[in-house]
Amino acid sequence: MGQVIHHTLFDYRGVIVDVDSDFRVGGELNAQEQRPTGPSPDARPWYHVLVDGTADRTYVSEQNLEPDAWGEPVEHPDIIDYFEKRSGSRYVTRPLKVN
């Protein structure tokens, strides 16, 4: 929670707001974020990400993420709902926030 990431396949930045230990979303996935194929695709952690510079939220498999190297803040209208401040390269979650 709060880690700023870079999506390696679609080249966008964002911040993680929630994590699922395995795939938990139904058919509402964005066309770009399809369930991966291969051995145990559902066993990878999946992350809910607020996308920088948009109002979008994506659901991404861990295999497509890397730490963000840019270091700039993420611009998203929902940042304030999840985080109380930015500390270094991470965001600090609001106390008692349920995602």
XYZ file of C-alpha atoms in Angstrom:
99
model
C 0.000 0.000 0.000
C 1.345 3.362 -1.010
C 4.169 2.145 -3.228
C 4.583 4.097 -6.457
C 4.980 1.715 -9.385
C 5.595 1.620 -13.123
C 3.590 -0.726 -15.367
C 6.199 -2.416 -17.563
C 3.833 -3.446 -20.351
C 1.660 -0.321 -20.732
C 4.197 2.265 -19.508
C 2.193 4.131 -16.916
C 2.902 5.130 -13.329
C 0.579 4.751 -10.381
C 0.238 4.049 -6.688
C -0.930 0.798 -5.096
C -4.093 1.166 -3.006
C -4.976 -2.480 -2.380
C -3.644 -5.992 -2.932
C -5.245 -9.392 -3.520
C -3.176 -12.497 -2.925
C -4.795 -14.041 -6.013
C -7.041 -12.961 -8.889
C -10.449 -11.833 -7.539
C -12.058 -9.711 -10.252
C -14.719 -10.913 -12.659
C -15.444 -9.799 -16.206
C -15.143 -6.057 -15.586
C -11.421 -5.877 -16.390
C -10.181 -3.209 -18.772
C -9.347 -4.729 -22.174
C -5.650 -3.972 -21.607
C -5.579 -5.789 -18.262
C -6.485 -9.325 -19.235
C -5.900 -12.289 -16.965
C -2.461 -13.721 -17.836
C -1.999 -17.190 -19.215
C 0.589 -19.732 -18.194
C 1.224 -21.626 -14.997
C -1.008 -20.561 -12.094
C -1.948 -17.053 -13.322
C -4.357 -16.659 -10.413
C -1.661 -17.356 -7.814
C 0.277 -14.120 -8.410
C -0.557 -11.132 -6.250
C -2.835 -8.614 -7.986
C -2.806 -4.902 -7.206
C -5.397 -2.122 -7.390
C -3.546 0.895 -8.787
C -4.511 4.559 -9.129
C -3.108 5.644 -12.503
C -1.049 8.853 -12.590
C -2.491 11.754 -14.571
C -5.958 10.195 -14.905
C -9.010 9.280 -12.827
C -8.496 5.602 -13.752
C -7.942 2.651 -11.456
C -6.473 -0.591 -12.797
C -6.132 -4.164 -11.569
C -2.641 -5.441 -12.337
C -0.715 -8.674 -11.865
C 2.559 -8.367 -9.989
C 4.451 -9.673 -13.023
C 3.745 -6.372 -14.838
C 4.951 -4.027 -12.099
C 8.283 -2.583 -11.077
C 9.192 0.167 -8.588
C 8.906 3.641 -10.078
C 12.267 5.244 -10.786
C 10.937 8.716 -11.605
C 10.247 9.744 -8.000
C 7.575 12.366 -8.690
C 4.168 12.449 -6.942
C 1.228 10.622 -8.505
C -1.570 12.922 -9.678
C -4.961 11.255 -9.164
C -8.216 12.661 -7.730
C -8.597 9.754 -5.246
C -5.126 10.057 -3.653
C -6.581 12.064 -0.779
C -9.128 9.294 -0.050
C -6.391 6.708 0.540
C -3.334 8.579 1.754
C -2.660 11.328 4.265
C 0.765 12.353 2.952
C 3.748 11.396 0.847
C 6.942 10.332 2.588
C 9.942 9.869 0.321
C 8.927 7.598 -2.553
C 5.832 6.184 -0.782
C 2.440 7.382 0.320
C 1.302 6.997 3.932
C -2.141 5.410 4.257
C -4.911 7.077 6.204
C -5.568 5.425 9.570
C -8.511 3.006 9.577
C -8.958 3.279 5.796
C -10.720 0.195 4.464
C -9.938 -0.479 0.798
